[in-house]
mmCIF file of C-alpha atoms in Angstrom:
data_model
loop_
_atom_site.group_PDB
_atom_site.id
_atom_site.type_symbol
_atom_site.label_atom_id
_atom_site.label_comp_id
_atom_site.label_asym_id
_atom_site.label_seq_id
_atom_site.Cartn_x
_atom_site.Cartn_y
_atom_site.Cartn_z
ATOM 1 C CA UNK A 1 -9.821 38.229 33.871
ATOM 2 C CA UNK A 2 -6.114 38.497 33.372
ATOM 3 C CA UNK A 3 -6.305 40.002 29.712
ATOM 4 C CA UNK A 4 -8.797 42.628 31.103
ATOM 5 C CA UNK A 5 -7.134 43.611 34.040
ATOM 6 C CA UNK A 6 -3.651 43.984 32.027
ATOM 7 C CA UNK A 7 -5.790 46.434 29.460
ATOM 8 C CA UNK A 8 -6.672 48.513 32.460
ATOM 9 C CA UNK A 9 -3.402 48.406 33.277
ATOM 10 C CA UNK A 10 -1.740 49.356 29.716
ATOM 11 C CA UNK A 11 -4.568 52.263 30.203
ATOM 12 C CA UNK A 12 -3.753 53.837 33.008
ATOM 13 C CA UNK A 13 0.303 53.615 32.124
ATOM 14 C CA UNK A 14 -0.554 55.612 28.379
ATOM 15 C CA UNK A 15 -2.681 58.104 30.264
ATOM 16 C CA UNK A 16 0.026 59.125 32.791
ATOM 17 C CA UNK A 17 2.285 59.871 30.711
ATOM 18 C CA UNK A 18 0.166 62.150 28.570
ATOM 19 C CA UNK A 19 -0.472 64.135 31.628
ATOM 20 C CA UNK A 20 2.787 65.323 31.729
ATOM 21 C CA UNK A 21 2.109 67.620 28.135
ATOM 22 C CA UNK A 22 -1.394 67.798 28.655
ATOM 23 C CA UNK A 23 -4.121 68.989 31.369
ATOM 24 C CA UNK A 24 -5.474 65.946 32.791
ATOM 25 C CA UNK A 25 -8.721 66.022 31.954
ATOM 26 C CA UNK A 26 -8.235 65.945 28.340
ATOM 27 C CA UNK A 27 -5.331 63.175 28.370
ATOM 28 C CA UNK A 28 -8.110 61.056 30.038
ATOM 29 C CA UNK A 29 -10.183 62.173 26.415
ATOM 30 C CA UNK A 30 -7.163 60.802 24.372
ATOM 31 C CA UNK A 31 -8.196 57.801 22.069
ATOM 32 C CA UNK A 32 -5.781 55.269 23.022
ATOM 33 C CA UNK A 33 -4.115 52.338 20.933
ATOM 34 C CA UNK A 34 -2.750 49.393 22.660
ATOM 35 C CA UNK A 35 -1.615 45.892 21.067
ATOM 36 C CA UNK A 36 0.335 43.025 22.132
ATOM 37 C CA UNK A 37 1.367 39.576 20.708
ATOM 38 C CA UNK A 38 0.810 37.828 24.338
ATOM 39 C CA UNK A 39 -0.492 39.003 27.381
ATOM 40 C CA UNK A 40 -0.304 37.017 30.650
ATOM 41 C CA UNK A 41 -1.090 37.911 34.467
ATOM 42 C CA UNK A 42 0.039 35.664 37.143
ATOM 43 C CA UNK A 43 -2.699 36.090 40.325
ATOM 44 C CA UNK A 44 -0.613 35.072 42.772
ATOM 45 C CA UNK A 45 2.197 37.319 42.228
ATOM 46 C CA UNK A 46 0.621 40.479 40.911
ATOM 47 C CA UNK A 47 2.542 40.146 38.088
ATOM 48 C CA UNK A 48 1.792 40.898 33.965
ATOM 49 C CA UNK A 49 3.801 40.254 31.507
ATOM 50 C CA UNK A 50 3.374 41.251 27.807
ATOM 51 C CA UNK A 51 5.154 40.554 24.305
ATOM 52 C CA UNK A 52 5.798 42.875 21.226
ATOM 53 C CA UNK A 53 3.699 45.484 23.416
ATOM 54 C CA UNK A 54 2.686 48.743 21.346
ATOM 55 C CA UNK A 55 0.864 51.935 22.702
ATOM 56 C CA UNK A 56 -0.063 55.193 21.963
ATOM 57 C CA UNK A 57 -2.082 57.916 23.249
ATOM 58 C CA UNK A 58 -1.209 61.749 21.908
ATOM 59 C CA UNK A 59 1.719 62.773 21.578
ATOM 60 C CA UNK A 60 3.254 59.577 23.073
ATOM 61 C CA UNK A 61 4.081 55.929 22.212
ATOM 62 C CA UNK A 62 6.194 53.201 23.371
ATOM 63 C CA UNK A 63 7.335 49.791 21.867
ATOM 64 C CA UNK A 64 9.511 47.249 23.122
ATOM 65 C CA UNK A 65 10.302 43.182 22.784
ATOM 66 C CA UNK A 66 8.698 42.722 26.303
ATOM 67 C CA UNK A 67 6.778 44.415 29.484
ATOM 68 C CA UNK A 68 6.377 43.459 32.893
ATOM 69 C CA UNK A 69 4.563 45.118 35.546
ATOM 70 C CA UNK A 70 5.484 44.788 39.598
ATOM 71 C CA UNK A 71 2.196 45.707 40.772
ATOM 72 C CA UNK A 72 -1.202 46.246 38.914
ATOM 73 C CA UNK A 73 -2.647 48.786 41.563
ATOM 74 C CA UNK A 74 -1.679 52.116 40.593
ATOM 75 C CA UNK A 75 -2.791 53.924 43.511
ATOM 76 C CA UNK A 76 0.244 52.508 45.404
ATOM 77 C CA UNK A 77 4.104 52.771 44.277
ATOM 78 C CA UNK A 78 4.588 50.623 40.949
ATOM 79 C CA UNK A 79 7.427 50.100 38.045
ATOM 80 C CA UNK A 80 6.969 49.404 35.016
ATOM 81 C CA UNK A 81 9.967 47.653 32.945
ATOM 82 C CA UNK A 82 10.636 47.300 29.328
ATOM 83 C CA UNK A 83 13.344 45.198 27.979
ATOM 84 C CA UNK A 84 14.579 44.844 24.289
ATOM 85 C CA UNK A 85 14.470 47.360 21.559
ATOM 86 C CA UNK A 86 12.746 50.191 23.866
ATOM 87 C CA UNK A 87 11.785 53.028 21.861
ATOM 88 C CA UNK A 88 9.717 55.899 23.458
ATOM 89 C CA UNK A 89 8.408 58.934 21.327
ATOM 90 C CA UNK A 90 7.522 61.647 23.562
ATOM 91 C CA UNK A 91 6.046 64.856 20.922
ATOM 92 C CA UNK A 92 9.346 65.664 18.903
ATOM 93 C CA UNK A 93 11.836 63.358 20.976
ATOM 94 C CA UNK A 94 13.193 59.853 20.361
ATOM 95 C CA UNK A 95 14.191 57.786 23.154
ATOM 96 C CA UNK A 96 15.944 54.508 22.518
ATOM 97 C CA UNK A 97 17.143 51.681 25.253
ATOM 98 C CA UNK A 98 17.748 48.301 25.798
ATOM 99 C CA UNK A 99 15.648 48.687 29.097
ATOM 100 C CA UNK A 100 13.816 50.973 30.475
ATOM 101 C CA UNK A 101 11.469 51.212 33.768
ATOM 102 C CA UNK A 102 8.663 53.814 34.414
ATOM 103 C CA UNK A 103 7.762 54.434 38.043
ATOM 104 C CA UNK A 104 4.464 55.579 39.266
ATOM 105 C CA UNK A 105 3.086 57.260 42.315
ATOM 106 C CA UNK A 106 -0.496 57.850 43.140
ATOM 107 C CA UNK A 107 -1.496 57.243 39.433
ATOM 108 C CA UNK A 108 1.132 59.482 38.477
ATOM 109 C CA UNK A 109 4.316 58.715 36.153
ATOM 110 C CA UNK A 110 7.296 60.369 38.044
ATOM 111 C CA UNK A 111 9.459 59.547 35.430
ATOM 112 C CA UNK A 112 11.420 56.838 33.062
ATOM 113 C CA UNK A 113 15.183 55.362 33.668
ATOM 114 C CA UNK A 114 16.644 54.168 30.403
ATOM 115 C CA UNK A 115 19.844 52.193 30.126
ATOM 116 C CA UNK A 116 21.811 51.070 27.088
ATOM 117 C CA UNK A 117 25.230 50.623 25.390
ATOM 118 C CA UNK A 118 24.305 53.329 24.935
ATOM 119 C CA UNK A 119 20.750 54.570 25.372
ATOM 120 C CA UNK A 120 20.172 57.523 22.641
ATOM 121 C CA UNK A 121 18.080 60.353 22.278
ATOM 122 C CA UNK A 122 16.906 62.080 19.364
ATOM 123 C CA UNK A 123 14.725 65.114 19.539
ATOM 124 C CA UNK A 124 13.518 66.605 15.976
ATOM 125 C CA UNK A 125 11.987 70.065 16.839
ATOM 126 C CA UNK A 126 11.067 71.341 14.077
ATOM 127 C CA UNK A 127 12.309 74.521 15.295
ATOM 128 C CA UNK A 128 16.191 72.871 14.584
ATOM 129 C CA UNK A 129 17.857 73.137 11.550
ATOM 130 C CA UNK A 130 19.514 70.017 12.578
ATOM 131 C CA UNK A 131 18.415 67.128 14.872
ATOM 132 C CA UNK A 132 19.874 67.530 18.282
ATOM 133 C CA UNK A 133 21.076 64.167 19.661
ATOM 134 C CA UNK A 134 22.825 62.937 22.952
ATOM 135 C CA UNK A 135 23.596 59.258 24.219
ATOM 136 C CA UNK A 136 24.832 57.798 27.536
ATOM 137 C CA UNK A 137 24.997 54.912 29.276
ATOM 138 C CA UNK A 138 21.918 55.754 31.633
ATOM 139 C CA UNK A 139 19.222 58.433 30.688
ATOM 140 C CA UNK A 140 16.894 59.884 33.131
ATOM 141 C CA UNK A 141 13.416 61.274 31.988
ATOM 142 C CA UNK A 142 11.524 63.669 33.924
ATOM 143 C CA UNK A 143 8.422 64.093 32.367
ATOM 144 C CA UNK A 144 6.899 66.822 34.506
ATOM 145 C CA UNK A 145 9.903 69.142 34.010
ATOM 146 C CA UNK A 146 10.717 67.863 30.418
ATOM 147 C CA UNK A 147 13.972 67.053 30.978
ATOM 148 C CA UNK A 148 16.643 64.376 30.435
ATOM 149 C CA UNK A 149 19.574 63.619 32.566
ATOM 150 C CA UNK A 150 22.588 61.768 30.684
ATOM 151 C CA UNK A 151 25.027 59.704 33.563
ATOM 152 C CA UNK A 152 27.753 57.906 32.093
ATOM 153 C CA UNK A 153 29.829 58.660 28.693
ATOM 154 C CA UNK A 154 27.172 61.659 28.236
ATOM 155 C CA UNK A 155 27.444 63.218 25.324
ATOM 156 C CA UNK A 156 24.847 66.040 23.220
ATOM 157 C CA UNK A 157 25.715 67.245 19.516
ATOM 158 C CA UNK A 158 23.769 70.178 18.131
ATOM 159 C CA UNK A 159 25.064 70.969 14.476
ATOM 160 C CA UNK A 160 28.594 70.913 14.790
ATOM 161 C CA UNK A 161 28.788 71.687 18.520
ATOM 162 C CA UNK A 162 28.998 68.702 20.959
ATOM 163 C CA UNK A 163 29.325 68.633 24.383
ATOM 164 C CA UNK A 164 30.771 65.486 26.729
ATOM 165 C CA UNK A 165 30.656 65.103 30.397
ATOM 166 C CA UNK A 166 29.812 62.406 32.567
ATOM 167 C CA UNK A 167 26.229 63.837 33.491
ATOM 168 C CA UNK A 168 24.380 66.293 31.382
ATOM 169 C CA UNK A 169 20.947 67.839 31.748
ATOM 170 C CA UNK A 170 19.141 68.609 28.607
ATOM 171 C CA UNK A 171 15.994 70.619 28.627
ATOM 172 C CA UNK A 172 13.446 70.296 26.231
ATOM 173 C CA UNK A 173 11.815 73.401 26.418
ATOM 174 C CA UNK A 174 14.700 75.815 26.491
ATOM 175 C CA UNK A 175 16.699 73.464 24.222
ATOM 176 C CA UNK A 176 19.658 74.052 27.275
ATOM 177 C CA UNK A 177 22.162 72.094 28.240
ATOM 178 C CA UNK A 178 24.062 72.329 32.009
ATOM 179 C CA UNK A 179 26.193 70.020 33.919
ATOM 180 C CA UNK A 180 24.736 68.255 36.399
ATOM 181 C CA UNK A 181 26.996 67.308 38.729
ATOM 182 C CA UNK A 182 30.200 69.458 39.812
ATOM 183 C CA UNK A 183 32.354 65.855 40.649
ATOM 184 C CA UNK A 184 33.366 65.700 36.415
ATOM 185 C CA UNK A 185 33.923 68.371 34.027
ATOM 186 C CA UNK A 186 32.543 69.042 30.828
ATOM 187 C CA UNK A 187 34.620 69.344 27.606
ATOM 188 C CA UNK A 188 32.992 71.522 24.145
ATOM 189 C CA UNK A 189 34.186 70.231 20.640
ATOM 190 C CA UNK A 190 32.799 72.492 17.870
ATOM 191 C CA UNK A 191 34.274 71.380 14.578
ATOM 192 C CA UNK A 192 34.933 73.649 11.776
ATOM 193 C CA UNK A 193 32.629 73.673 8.329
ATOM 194 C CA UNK A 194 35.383 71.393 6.635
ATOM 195 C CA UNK A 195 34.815 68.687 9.137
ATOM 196 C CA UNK A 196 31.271 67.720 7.513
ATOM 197 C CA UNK A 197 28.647 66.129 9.474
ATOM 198 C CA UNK A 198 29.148 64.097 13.117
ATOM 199 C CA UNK A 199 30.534 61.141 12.772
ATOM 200 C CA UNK A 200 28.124 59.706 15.530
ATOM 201 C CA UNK A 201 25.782 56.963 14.731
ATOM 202 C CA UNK A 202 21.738 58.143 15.544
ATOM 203 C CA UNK A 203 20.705 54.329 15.003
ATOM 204 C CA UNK A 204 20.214 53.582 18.493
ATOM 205 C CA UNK A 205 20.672 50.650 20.442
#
């Protein structure tokens, strides 16, 4: 009962956050993979747990060490948490934490909070000549607007431009970064031809 219930579960969390690329009706169409090592659900707390879990639907999968869920019903407010070796591949992006925790709202992902030392991102458009990666100590996924917020020791590096702050909005679709918050300023390094590649490591946490 537990297993099957957690499968439903796994189901609905893949298909939400499809929705946010596609039209609902055909992320619901979307085969979807899910495997785990261990699955448990305690009954009397509401509670799954799951080891080494691994999905994908589309254009989206997530992996981590461990899963947990707060509350199996995802008509009602819910969170999702992942802890150990998150990564998240969202189309062209590369999201990598030590935790992370999706909320939901009326069967709807709202978005992801990643944390890390740091937590990295690494999105490889094709449309780039270069990778563009960022890092922080908290990221902030929006999945509707396709955007990521970077709080803390932000930083985003596109060739040999890289910009710092200590909150950074980087949008996906317009490949734009702003500031966003007005309480710390933002400083712009670009180096010169001579200085080779970034010296900043894309390995992730």
């Amino acid at each position: 009962m537990g297993k099957w219930l957690l499968s439903i579960s796994f189901l609905a969390l893949a298909a939400a956050a499809a929705s946010a690329a596609e039209d609902n009706s055909e992320a619901q169409d979307l085969p979807l993979d899910m495997s785990s090592k261990e699955l448990t659900f305690d009954a009397k707390t509401n509670l799954f747990h799951a080891i080494e879990p691994r999905i994908k639907q589309g254009g989206m999968s997530i992996e981590a060490d461990e899963a947990s869920a707060t509350n199996a019903d995802f008509k009602e407010h819910s969170e999702w948490r992942f802890t150990g070796h998150v990564r998240i591949n969202v189309d062209s992006a590369l999201l990598q934490a030590d935790h992370a925790v999706f909320t939901f709202e009326a069967k709807q992902l709202t978005h992801a909070e990643l944390q890390g030392n740091p937590a990295s991102v690494t999105d490889h458009n094709t449309a780039h000549q270069e990778p563009i990666r960022g890092g922080a100590d908290k990221l902030d996924y929006d999945y509707e607007a396709h955007t990521l917020r970077l709080s803390g020791q932000a930083w985003i590096n596109k060739g040999r431009t890289e910009i710092q702050g200590c909150d950074l909005i980087y949008d996906f679709n317009d490949e734009r970064v702003t500031s966003g918050s007005s309480d710390c300023g933002v400083r712009i390094s670009i180096r010169s031809q001579t200085d080779g590649a970034s010296n900043r490591s894309d390995s992730g946490p």
